[in-house]
Coordinates of N, CA and C in Angstrom, one line a residue:
M1 N -14.8 -7.9 -28.6 CA -13.7 -8.3 -29.7 C -13.7 -8.9 -30.8
D2 N -14.0 -8.5 -31.9 CA -14.2 -9.8 -33.0 C -13.3 -9.4 -34.1
R3 N -12.3 -8.3 -34.1 CA -11.7 -8.2 -35.2 C -10.2 -7.4 -35.0
V4 N -9.4 -8.3 -35.5 CA -7.8 -7.4 -35.0 C -7.3 -7.2 -36.4
R5 N -6.0 -6.1 -36.1 CA -5.6 -5.9 -37.7 C -4.5 -6.8 -38.4
R6 N -4.0 -7.8 -37.2 CA -2.9 -8.7 -37.8 C -2.7 -9.6 -36.6
L7 N -2.4 -10.6 -36.7 CA -1.9 -11.7 -35.8 C -0.5 -11.5 -35.3
S8 N -0.4 -12.0 -33.7 CA 1.0 -12.0 -33.4 C 1.0 -13.3 -33.0
K9 N 2.3 -13.9 -32.4 CA 3.1 -15.0 -32.2 C 2.3 -15.4 -30.8
A10 N 2.0 -14.4 -29.8 CA 1.5 -14.6 -28.6 C 0.1 -14.8 -28.7
F11 N -0.6 -13.9 -29.9 CA -1.9 -14.1 -29.9 C -2.5 -15.4 -30.3
A12 N -1.9 -15.9 -30.9 CA -1.8 -17.3 -31.9 C -1.7 -18.4 -30.7
F13 N -0.5 -18.1 -30.0 CA -0.2 -18.9 -29.0 C -1.3 -19.2 -27.8
W14 N -2.0 -18.1 -27.3 CA -2.8 -18.1 -26.3 C -4.5 -18.5 -27.0
H15 N -4.6 -18.4 -28.4 CA -5.8 -18.7 -29.2 C -6.0 -20.1 -29.3
A16 N -4.7 -20.6 -29.6 CA -4.9 -22.3 -29.7 C -5.4 -23.0 -28.4
P17 N -5.0 -22.6 -27.2 CA -5.6 -23.2 -26.1 C -7.3 -22.9 -25.9
F18 N -7.3 -21.7 -26.1 CA -8.8 -21.1 -26.1 C -9.7 -22.2 -26.9
L19 N -9.4 -22.3 -27.9 CA -10.3 -23.0 -29.0 C -10.4 -24.4 -28.6
L20 N -9.0 -24.8 -28.1 CA -9.1 -26.6 -27.5 C -10.2 -26.7 -26.3
L21 N -10.1 -25.9 -25.6 CA -11.1 -26.0 -24.5 C -12.4 -25.6 -24.9
V22 N -12.7 -24.6 -25.7 CA -13.8 -24.7 -26.4 C -14.7 -26.1 -27.2
A23 N -13.5 -26.7 -28.1 CA -13.9 -28.2 -28.3 C -14.4 -29.2 -27.4
F24 N -13.4 -29.0 -26.3 CA -13.3 -29.8 -25.1 C -14.6 -29.8 -24.4
L25 N -15.3 -28.5 -24.3 CA -16.7 -28.0 -23.4 C -17.5 -29.0 -23.3
P26 N -17.8 -30.1 -24.6 CA -18.9 -30.6 -24.6 C -18.6 -31.8 -23.4
F27 N -17.6 -32.2 -23.4 CA -17.2 -33.4 -22.4 C -17.9 -33.2 -21.3
P28 N -17.0 -31.7 -20.2 CA -17.6 -31.6 -19.0 C -19.1 -31.3 -18.7
T29 N -19.9 -30.6 -20.1 CA -21.1 -30.4 -20.0 C -21.9 -31.8 -20.1
A30 N -21.2 -32.8 -20.8 CA -21.9 -34.0 -20.6 C -21.7 -34.7 -19.1
V31 N -20.6 -34.6 -18.8 CA -20.4 -35.0 -17.1 C -21.5 -34.3 -16.0
I32 N -21.4 -33.3 -16.0 CA -22.4 -32.3 -15.3 C -23.8 -32.7 -15.5
G33 N -24.3 -33.4 -16.8 CA -25.4 -33.8 -17.2 C -25.8 -35.0 -16.4
A34 N -24.8 -35.6 -16.4 CA -24.9 -37.4 -16.1 C -25.1 -37.1 -14.1
S35 N -24.3 -36.0 -13.7 CA -24.1 -36.3 -12.4 C -23.9 -34.6 -11.7
I36 N -25.1 -33.8 -11.9 CA -24.7 -32.4 -11.4 C -24.0 -32.2 -10.1
G37 N -24.6 -33.3 -8.9 CA -24.5 -33.2 -7.6 C -22.8 -33.6 -7.8
N38 N -22.2 -34.0 -8.3 CA -20.9 -34.9 -8.0 C -19.8 -33.6 -8.1
P39 N -19.0 -33.1 -7.0 CA -18.1 -32.4 -6.8 C -17.0 -32.4 -7.9
M40 N -16.6 -33.7 -8.3 CA -15.5 -33.7 -9.1 C -15.9 -33.1 -10.7
A41 N -17.6 -33.8 -11.0 CA -18.1 -33.1 -12.1 C -18.2 -31.7 -12.2
Q42 N -18.3 -31.3 -11.1 CA -18.7 -29.6 -11.0 C -17.6 -29.0 -11.0
T43 N -16.2 -29.5 -10.6 CA -14.7 -29.1 -10.5 C -14.7 -29.1 -11.8
L44 N -14.7 -30.0 -12.7 CA -13.9 -30.3 -13.8 C -14.8 -29.3 -15.2
F45 N -16.1 -29.1 -14.8 CA -16.9 -27.9 -15.7 C -16.0 -26.9 -15.2
A46 N -16.3 -26.4 -14.2 CA -15.7 -24.9 -13.6 C -14.5 -24.8 -14.2
G47 N -13.5 -25.7 -13.9 CA -12.0 -25.5 -14.4 C -11.9 -25.5 -15.7
T48 N -13.0 -25.9 -16.4 CA -12.8 -25.8 -18.0 C -13.3 -24.6 -18.2
M49 N -14.3 -24.0 -17.9 CA -14.8 -22.6 -17.9 C -13.8 -21.4 -17.5
A50 N -13.3 -21.9 -16.4 CA -12.4 -20.7 -15.7 C -11.0 -20.7 -16.9
A51 N -10.8 -21.7 -17.2 CA -9.6 -21.9 -18.2 C -9.8 -21.3 -19.6
M52 N -11.0 -21.5 -19.8 CA -11.3 -20.9 -21.2 C -11.5 -19.4 -21.1
V53 N -12.4 -18.7 -20.1 CA -12.7 -17.7 -20.3 C -11.2 -16.8 -19.8
C54 N -10.2 -17.5 -19.1 CA -9.0 -16.8 -18.8 C -8.0 -16.8 -20.2
C55 N -8.3 -17.8 -20.7 CA -7.7 -17.8 -22.0 C -7.9 -16.7 -23.1
E56 N -9.4 -16.3 -22.9 CA -10.0 -15.5 -24.0 C -9.6 -13.8 -23.6
A57 N -9.2 -13.8 -21.8 CA -8.8 -12.6 -21.3 C -7.2 -12.3 -21.8
T58 N -6.8 -13.3 -21.8 CA -5.2 -13.1 -22.3 C -5.2 -12.8 -23.6
V59 N -6.1 -13.3 -24.5 CA -6.1 -13.0 -25.9 C -6.3 -11.4 -26.3
K60 N -7.4 -11.0 -25.1 CA -7.7 -9.7 -25.4 C -7.0 -8.5 -24.7
E61 N -6.1 -9.2 -23.8 CA -5.1 -8.3 -23.2 C -4.0 -8.1 -24.1
I62 N -3.4 -9.3 -24.8 CA -2.6 -9.0 -25.8 C -3.0 -8.3 -27.2
S63 N -4.1 -8.2 -27.4 CA -4.6 -7.8 -28.6 C -4.4 -6.1 -28.2
V64 N -4.7 -5.8 -27.0 CA -4.4 -4.1 -26.8 C -3.1 -3.8 -26.8
A65 N -2.0 -4.8 -25.7 CA -0.7 -4.5 -25.6 C 0.2 -4.7 -26.9
A66 N -0.2 -5.3 -27.8 CA 0.5 -5.5 -29.2 C -0.2 -4.6 -30.3
G67 N -1.4 -3.9 -29.8 CA -2.2 -2.7 -30.9 C -2.6 -3.6 -31.9
L68 N -3.0 -4.8 -31.9 CA -3.7 -5.6 -32.8 C -5.2 -5.6 -32.8
A69 N -5.8 -4.8 -31.9 CA -7.3 -4.8 -32.1 C -7.8 -3.6 -32.8
V70 N -8.8 -3.8 -33.6 CA -9.6 -2.6 -34.1 C -10.4 -1.6 -33.3
A71 N -10.9 -2.1 -32.3 CA -11.9 -1.7 -31.4 C -10.8 -0.6 -30.3
S72 N -11.8 0.2 -29.6 CA -10.9 1.1 -28.7 C -10.2 0.4 -27.6
P73 N -9.0 0.2 -27.0 CA -8.4 -0.2 -26.3 C -9.0 -0.5 -24.7
A74 N -9.9 0.7 -24.4 CA -10.4 0.9 -23.3 C -11.7 0.0 -23.1
T75 N -12.1 -0.1 -24.4 CA -13.4 -1.1 -24.6 C -12.7 -2.7 -24.4
I76 N -11.8 -2.9 -25.0 CA -11.1 -4.3 -24.8 C -10.7 -4.4 -23.5
R77 N -10.0 -3.6 -22.8 CA -9.6 -3.8 -21.4 C -10.8 -4.0 -20.4
H78 N -11.7 -3.1 -20.5 CA -13.1 -3.4 -19.9 C -13.5 -4.9 -20.0
Q79 N -13.7 -5.3 -21.3 CA -14.3 -6.8 -21.5 C -13.1 -7.8 -21.2
A80 N -11.6 -7.7 -20.9 CA -11.0 -8.4 -20.3 C -11.1 -8.3 -18.9
D81 N -11.4 -7.4 -18.3 CA -11.5 -7.3 -16.7 C -12.8 -8.1 -16.6
A82 N -13.8 -8.1 -17.3 CA -14.8 -8.5 -17.2 C -14.7 -10.3 -17.5
S83 N -14.0 -10.7 -18.3 CA -13.4 -12.2 -18.6 C -12.7 -12.6 -17.4
W84 N -11.8 -12.1 -16.9 CA -11.0 -12.3 -15.6 C -12.0 -12.8 -14.4
A85 N -13.0 -11.5 -14.2 CA -13.7 -11.6 -12.9 C -14.5 -12.7 -12.9
V86 N -14.9 -13.1 -14.5 CA -15.9 -14.7 -14.7 C -14.9 -15.8 -14.2
G87 N -13.8 -15.8 -14.8 CA -12.5 -16.9 -14.6 C -12.3 -16.9 -13.1
L88 N -12.4 -16.1 -12.2 CA -12.3 -16.1 -10.8 C -13.4 -16.7 -10.4
W89 N -14.4 -16.5 -11.0 CA -15.5 -16.9 -10.1 C -15.8 -18.2 -10.4
F90 N -15.5 -18.8 -11.6 CA -15.6 -20.1 -11.9 C -14.6 -20.8 -11.1
V91 N -13.3 -20.4 -10.9 CA -12.5 -20.9 -10.0 C -12.9 -21.2 -8.3
L92 N -13.5 -20.1 -8.0 CA -14.4 -20.1 -6.7 C -15.3 -21.1 -6.6
S93 N -16.1 -21.2 -7.6 CA -17.0 -22.2 -7.8 C -16.4 -23.7 -7.5
G94 N -15.5 -23.8 -8.2 CA -14.6 -25.3 -8.5 C -14.6 -25.5 -7.1
G95 N -13.9 -24.8 -6.4 CA -13.5 -24.9 -5.0 C -14.5 -25.3 -4.1
L96 N -15.5 -24.3 -4.1 CA -16.8 -24.5 -3.3 C -17.3 -25.8 -3.4
A97 N -17.2 -26.4 -4.7 CA -18.0 -27.6 -4.9 C -17.9 -28.7 -3.9
W98 N -16.6 -28.7 -3.4 CA -16.0 -29.8 -2.4 C -16.7 -29.7 -1.3
V99 N -17.5 -28.5 -0.6 CA -18.1 -28.0 0.4 C -19.6 -27.8 0.4
L100 N -19.9 -27.3 -0.5 CA -21.4 -26.8 -0.8 C -21.9 -27.7 -2.1
P101 N -22.8 -28.9 -1.7 CA -23.3 -29.7 -2.8 C -24.3 -28.6 -4.2
Y102 N -24.6 -27.6 -4.0 CA -25.5 -26.8 -4.9 C -24.3 -25.6 -5.5
A103 N -23.2 -25.8 -5.5 CA -22.1 -24.7 -5.9 C -22.4 -24.3 -7.2
Y104 N -23.0 -25.3 -8.1 CA -22.9 -24.9 -9.4 C -24.1 -23.8 -9.9
V105 N -24.7 -23.4 -8.7 CA -26.0 -22.6 -8.8 C -25.2 -21.1 -9.0
M106 N -23.7 -21.0 -8.6 CA -23.2 -19.9 -8.9 C -23.0 -19.6 -10.2
W107 N -22.8 -20.5 -11.5 CA -22.5 -20.0 -12.5 C -24.0 -19.5 -13.1
F108 N -25.0 -19.7 -12.6 CA -26.1 -18.5 -13.1 C -25.7 -17.0 -12.9
L109 N -25.0 -17.1 -12.0 CA -24.5 -15.2 -11.8 C -23.2 -15.0 -12.0
A110 N -22.7 -15.6 -13.1 CA -21.6 -15.4 -13.9 C -21.5 -14.0 -14.4
P111 N -22.8 -13.9 -15.3 CA -22.9 -12.4 -15.6 C -22.9 -11.2 -14.8
V112 N -23.0 -11.5 -13.3 CA -23.4 -10.6 -12.2 C -21.7 -10.7 -12.0
A113 N -21.3 -11.4 -11.8 CA -19.5 -11.3 -11.7 C -18.7 -10.4 -12.7
A114 N -19.1 -10.8 -13.8 CA -18.8 -9.9 -15.1 C -19.1 -8.4 -15.1
A115 N -20.4 -8.1 -14.6 CA -21.0 -6.6 -14.5 C -20.0 -6.1 -13.2
Y116 N -20.3 -6.7 -11.9 CA -19.7 -5.9 -11.2 C -18.2 -6.4 -10.7
G117 N -17.8 -7.6 -10.9 CA -16.3 -7.8 -10.9 C -15.5 -7.2 -12.2
G118 N -15.9 -7.0 -13.1 CA -14.8 -6.4 -14.3 C -14.5 -5.2 -13.6
P119 N -15.4 -4.4 -13.4 CA -15.3 -2.8 -13.5 C -14.1 -2.9 -11.8
L120 N -14.6 -3.5 -10.9 CA -13.7 -3.7 -9.6 C -12.5 -3.8 -10.0
L121 N -12.2 -5.0 -11.0 CA -10.9 -5.3 -11.5 C -10.1 -4.2 -12.1
G122 N -11.0 -3.5 -12.9 CA -10.4 -2.3 -13.6 C -9.9 -1.4 -12.7
R123 N -10.5 -0.8 -11.6 CA -10.2 -0.1 -10.6 C -8.9 -0.6 -9.9
V124 N -8.9 -1.8 -10.0 CA -7.6 -2.0 -9.0 C -6.3 -2.0 -9.8
R125 N -6.9 -2.6 -11.2 CA -5.6 -2.3 -12.4 C -5.1 -0.8 -12.6
A126 N -6.4 0.4 -12.2 CA -5.5 1.6 -12.6 C -5.1 2.1 -11.3
R127 N -5.4 1.6 -9.8 CA -4.7 2.0 -8.8 C -3.3 1.6 -8.8
R128 N -3.0 0.2 -9.4 CA -1.8 -0.2 -9.2 C -0.9 0.1 -10.3
A129 N -1.4 0.6 -11.3 CA -0.3 1.5 -12.7 C -0.2 2.6 -12.1
G130 N -0.9 3.3 -11.1 CA -0.4 4.7 -10.3 C -1.0 5.8 -11.2
P131 N -1.1 7.1 -10.7 CA -1.9 8.1 -10.9 C -1.1 8.6 -12.4
G132 N 0.0 8.5 -12.8 CA 0.6 8.8 -14.2 C 0.3 8.0 -15.3
A133 N -0.2 6.7 -15.2 CA -0.3 5.9 -16.1 C -1.6 5.8 -16.9

């Protein structure tokens, strides 16, 4: 999703924390670089990434709900589902960092989480919406 017709207050509201998290990302990256085995460092990075992709997913959801996006709503929903899946993946890795010293290896599988978790979340969303939606 790279183009919108116009902005809404909700879109701008969720875009601001997304940009702040993007600007903050070099700090957790530097902390990870200094001590990758530290569970607090892994949790800081995973939490930042999870918050960032969840803000991205929320912006995508808002763009579809408010009719702001130029692209197909189905395509954007699919992308939002993939973003939600990656966000959940990072939350899971942040929790596992406290019991598994190499939980950061899960980050390399984030594209797999998007590829398989996104369609799974899409099916769950369709099932919850009901047959008439």
